[in-house]
Short mmCIF file of C-alpha atoms and ligand atoms in Angstrom, two decimals:
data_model
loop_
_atom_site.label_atom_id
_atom_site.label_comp_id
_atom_site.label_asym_id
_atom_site.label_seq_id
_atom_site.Cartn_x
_atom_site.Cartn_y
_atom_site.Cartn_z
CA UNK A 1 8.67 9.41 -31.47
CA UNK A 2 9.02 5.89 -30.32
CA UNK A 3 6.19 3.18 -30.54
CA UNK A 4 6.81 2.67 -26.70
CA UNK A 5 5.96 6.35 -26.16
CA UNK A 6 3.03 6.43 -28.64
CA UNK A 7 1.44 3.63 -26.77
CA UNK A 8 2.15 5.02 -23.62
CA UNK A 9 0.16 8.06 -24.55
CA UNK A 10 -2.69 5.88 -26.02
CA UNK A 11 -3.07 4.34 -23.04
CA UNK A 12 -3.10 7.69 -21.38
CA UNK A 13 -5.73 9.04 -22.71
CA UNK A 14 -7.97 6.09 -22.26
CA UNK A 15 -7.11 6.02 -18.78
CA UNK A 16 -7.91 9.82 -18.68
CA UNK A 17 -11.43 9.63 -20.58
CA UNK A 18 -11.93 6.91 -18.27
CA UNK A 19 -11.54 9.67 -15.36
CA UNK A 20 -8.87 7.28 -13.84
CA UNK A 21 -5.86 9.85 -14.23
CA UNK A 22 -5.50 12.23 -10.88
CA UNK A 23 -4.95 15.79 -11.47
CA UNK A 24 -0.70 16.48 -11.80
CA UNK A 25 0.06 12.46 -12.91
CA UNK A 26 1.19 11.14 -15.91
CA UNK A 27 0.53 7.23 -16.85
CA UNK A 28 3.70 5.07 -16.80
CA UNK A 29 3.66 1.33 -18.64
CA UNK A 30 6.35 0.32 -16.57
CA UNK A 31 7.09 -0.20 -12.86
CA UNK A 32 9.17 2.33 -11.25
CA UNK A 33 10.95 1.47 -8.35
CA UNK A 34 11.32 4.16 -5.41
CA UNK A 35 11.88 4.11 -1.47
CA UNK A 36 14.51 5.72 1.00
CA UNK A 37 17.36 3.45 2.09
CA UNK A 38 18.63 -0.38 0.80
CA UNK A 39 16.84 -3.10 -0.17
CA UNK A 40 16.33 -5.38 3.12
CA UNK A 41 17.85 -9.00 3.24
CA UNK A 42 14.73 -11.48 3.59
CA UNK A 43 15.53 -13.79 5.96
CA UNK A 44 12.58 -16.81 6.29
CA UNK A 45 13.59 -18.37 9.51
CA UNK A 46 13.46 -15.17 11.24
CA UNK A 47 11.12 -13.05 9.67
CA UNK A 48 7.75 -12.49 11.22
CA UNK A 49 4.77 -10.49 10.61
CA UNK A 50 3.18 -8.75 14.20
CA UNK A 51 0.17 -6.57 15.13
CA UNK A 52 0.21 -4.65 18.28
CA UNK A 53 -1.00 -1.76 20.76
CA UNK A 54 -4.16 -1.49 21.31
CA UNK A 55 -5.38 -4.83 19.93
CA UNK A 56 -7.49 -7.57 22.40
CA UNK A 57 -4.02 -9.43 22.10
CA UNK A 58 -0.95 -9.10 20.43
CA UNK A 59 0.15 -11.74 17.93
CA UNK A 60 3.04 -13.11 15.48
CA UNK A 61 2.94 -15.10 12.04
CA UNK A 62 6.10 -16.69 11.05
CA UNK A 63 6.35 -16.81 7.17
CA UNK A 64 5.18 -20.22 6.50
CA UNK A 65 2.12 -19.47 9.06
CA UNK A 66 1.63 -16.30 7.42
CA UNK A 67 1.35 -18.11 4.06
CA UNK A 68 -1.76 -19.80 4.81
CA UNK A 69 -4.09 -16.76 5.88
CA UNK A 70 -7.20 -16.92 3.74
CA UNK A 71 -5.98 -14.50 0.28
CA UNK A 72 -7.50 -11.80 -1.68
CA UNK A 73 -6.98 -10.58 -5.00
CA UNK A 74 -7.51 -6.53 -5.68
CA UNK A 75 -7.11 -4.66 -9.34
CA UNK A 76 -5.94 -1.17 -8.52
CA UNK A 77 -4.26 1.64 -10.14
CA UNK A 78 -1.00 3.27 -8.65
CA UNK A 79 -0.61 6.83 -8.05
CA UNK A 80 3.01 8.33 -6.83
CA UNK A 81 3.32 10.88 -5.22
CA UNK A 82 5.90 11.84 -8.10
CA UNK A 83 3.36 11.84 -10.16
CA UNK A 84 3.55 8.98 -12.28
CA UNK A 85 0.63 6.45 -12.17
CA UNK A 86 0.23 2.85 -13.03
CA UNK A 87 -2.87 0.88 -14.54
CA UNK A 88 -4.70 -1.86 -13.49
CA UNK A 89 -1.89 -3.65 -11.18
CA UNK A 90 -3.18 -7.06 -10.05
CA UNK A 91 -2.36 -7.63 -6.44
CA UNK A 92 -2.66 -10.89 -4.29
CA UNK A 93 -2.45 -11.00 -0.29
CA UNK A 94 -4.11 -10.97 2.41
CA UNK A 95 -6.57 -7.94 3.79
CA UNK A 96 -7.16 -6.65 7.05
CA UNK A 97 -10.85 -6.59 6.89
CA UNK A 98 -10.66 -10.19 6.10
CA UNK A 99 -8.61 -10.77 8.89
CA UNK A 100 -10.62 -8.84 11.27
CA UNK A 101 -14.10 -9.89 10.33
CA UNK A 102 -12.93 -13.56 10.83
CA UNK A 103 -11.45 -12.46 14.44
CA UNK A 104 -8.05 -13.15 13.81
CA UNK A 105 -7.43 -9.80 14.67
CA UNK A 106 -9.29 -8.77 17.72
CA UNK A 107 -8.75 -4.60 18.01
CA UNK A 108 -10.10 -2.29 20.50
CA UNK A 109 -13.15 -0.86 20.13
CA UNK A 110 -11.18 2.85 20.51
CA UNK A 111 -8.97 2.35 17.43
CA UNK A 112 -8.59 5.26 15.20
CA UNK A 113 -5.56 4.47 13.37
CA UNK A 114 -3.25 1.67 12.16
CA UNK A 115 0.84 2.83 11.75
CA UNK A 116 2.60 0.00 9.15
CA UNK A 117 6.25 -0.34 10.08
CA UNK A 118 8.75 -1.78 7.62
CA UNK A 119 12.21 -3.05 7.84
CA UNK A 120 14.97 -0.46 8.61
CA UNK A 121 12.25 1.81 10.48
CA UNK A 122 10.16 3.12 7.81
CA UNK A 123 6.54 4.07 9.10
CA UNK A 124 3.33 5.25 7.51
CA UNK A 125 0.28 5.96 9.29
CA UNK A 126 -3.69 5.67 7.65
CA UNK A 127 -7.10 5.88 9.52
CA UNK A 128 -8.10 2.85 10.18
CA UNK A 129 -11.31 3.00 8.08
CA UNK A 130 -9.61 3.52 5.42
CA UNK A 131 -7.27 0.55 6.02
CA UNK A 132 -10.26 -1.42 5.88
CA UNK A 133 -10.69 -0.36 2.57
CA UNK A 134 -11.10 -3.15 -0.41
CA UNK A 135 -8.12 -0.87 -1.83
CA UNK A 136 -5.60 -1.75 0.76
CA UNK A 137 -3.88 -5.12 1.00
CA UNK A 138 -0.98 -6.53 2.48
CA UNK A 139 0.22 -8.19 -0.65
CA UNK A 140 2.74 -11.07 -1.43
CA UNK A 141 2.27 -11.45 -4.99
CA UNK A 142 2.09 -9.06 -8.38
CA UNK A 143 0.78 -9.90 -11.41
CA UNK A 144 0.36 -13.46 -10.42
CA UNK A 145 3.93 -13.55 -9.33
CA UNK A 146 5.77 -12.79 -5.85
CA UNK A 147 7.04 -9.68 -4.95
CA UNK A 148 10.35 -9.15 -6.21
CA UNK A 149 12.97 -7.50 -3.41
CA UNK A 150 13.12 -3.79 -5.09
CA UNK A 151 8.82 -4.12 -4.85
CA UNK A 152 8.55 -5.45 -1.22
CA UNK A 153 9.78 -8.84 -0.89
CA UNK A 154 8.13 -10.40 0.82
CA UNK A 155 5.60 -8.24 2.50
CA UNK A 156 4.27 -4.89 1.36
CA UNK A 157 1.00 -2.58 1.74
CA UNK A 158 -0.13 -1.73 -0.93
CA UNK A 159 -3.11 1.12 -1.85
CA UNK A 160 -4.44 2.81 -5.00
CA UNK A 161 -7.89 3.12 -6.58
CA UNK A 162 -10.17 0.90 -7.62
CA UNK A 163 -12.05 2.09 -10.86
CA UNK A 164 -15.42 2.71 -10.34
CA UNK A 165 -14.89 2.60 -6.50
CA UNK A 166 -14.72 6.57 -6.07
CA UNK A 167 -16.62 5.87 -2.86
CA UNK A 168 -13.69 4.89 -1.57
CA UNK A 169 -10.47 7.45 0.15
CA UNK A 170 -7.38 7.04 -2.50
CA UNK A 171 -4.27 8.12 -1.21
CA UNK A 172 -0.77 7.96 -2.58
CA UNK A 173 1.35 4.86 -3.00
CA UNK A 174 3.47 6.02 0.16
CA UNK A 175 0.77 4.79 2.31
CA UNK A 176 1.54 1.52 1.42
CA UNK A 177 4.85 0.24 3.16
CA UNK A 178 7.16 -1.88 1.05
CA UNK A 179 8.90 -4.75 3.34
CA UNK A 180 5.79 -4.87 5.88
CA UNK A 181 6.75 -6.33 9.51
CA UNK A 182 4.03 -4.90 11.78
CA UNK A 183 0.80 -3.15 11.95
CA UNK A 184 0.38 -0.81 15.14
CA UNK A 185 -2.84 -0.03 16.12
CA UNK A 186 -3.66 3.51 17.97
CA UNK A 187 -6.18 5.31 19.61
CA UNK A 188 -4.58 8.78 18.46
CA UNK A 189 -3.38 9.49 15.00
CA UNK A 190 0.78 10.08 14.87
CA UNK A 191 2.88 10.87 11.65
CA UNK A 192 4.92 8.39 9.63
CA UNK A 193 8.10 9.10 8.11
CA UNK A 194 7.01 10.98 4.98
CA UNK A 195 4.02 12.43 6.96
CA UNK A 196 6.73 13.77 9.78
CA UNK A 197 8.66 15.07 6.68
CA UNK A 198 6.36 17.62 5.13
CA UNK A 199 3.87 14.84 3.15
CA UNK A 200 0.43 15.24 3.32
CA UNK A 201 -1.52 13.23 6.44
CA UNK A 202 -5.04 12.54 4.44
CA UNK A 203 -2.86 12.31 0.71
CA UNK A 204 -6.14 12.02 -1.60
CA UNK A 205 -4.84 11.66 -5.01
CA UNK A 206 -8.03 13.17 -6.51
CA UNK A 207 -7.02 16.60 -4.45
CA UNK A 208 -3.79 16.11 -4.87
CA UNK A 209 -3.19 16.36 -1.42
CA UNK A 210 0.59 15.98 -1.53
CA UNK A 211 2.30 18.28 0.94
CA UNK A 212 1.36 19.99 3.75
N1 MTE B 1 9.61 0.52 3.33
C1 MTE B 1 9.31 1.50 2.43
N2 MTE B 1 8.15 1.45 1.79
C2 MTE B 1 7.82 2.40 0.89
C3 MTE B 1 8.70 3.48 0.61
C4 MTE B 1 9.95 3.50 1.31
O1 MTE B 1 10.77 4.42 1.16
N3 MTE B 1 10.22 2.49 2.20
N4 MTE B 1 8.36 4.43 -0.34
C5 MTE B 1 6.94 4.55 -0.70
C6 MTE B 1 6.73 5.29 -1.93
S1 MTE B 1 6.99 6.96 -1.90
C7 MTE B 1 6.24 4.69 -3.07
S2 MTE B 1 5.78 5.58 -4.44
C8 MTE B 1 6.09 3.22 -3.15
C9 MTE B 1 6.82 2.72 -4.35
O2 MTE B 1 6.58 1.35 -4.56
P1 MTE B 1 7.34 0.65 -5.75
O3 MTE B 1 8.80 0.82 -5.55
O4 MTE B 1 6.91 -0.79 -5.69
O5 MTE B 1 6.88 1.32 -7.01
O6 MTE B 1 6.58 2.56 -2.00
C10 MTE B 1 6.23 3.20 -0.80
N5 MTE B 1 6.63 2.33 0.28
MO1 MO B 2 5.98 7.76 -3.87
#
């Protein structure tokens, strides 16, 4: 057996004792690298970042204005759906309670849920108490760096769990949409494109809620 996989499985079972490993994963040391369909162009004079429906009024950041929203750094751990998890990730962005609370973003008072949609049309939907979570984030930078293009470039969501924080919903990495270009806000729940495909809705990692 390899050192790599020796301390992969020392790690594992720290994580594990630690009750930080969800029923049905296994702990990865590296960063695997999975979504449906290519890896969108990033184009900075034309991108731009939009929340709309039923918000007070709809609004657009262009990437430099987007830039200097006030930032927030969250530690999480990673749990795919696949079942391989990832430890303590280090994630830097900017959060929607943050944005909120400082009335930036003025929603409705009926809001219920919040659909991310990405580049080429990919959609997930979450409650949006739970996007108001300290374990989501719409990050631009890992691990001190910025996003490479296979990990969201420039814009992704991003949730996991926060150790210690089991007061918190956890749901699987899908819920977090790589290539972030708009946040839809809704007074009904509706299913994104792994929800419409037989995914979980709720997809608690600690039930391993994975399909319906
Ligand atoms: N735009 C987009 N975002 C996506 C996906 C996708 O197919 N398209 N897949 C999701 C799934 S299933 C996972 S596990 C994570 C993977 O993120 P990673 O490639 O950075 O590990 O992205 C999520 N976000
Ligand atoms: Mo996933």
């Amino acid at each position: 057996m390899g050192s790599f996989e020796t301390n992969r499985r020392k790690e594992e079972e720290r994580i594990r004792e630690e009750d930080r490993l969800p029923p049905g994963q296994s702990l990865t040391l590296k960063f695997p690298v999975l979504h449906y369909g290519p890896v969108p162009v990033f184009t900075p004079s034309t991108w731009d970042f939009r929340i709309w429906g039923e918000v007070e009024e709809e609004k657009s950041w262009t990437w430099d204005q987007f830039l200097k929203l006030p930032r927030t750094q969250v530690n999480i751990d990673l749990h795919c759906v696949t079942r391989w998890s990832k430890a303590d990730t280090l994630w830097e962005g900017v959060s929607l309670r943050s944005m909120v609370e400082s009335g930036l973003i003025r929603i409705k008072p009926n809001v219920t849920h919040v659909m991310q949609h990405a580049e080429h049309g990919y959609t997930t939907n979450l409650p949006l108490e739970v996007f108001l979570q300290d374990n989501f984030l719409m990050a631009t930078h890992f691990d001190g760096k910025p996003l490479t293009p296979d990990h969201g470039y420039p814009l992704r969501g991003v949730i996991g769990h926060i150790p210690s924080r089991d007061d918190l919903e956890s749901p699987y990495l899908w819920k977090g949409a790589k290539w972030l270009r708009s946040l839809e806000f809704m007074t009904a729940d509706r299913l994104g494109f792994w929800e419409k495909g037989g995914y979980h809705n709720r997809a608690d990692v600690w039930n391993e809620e994975r399909f319906r």
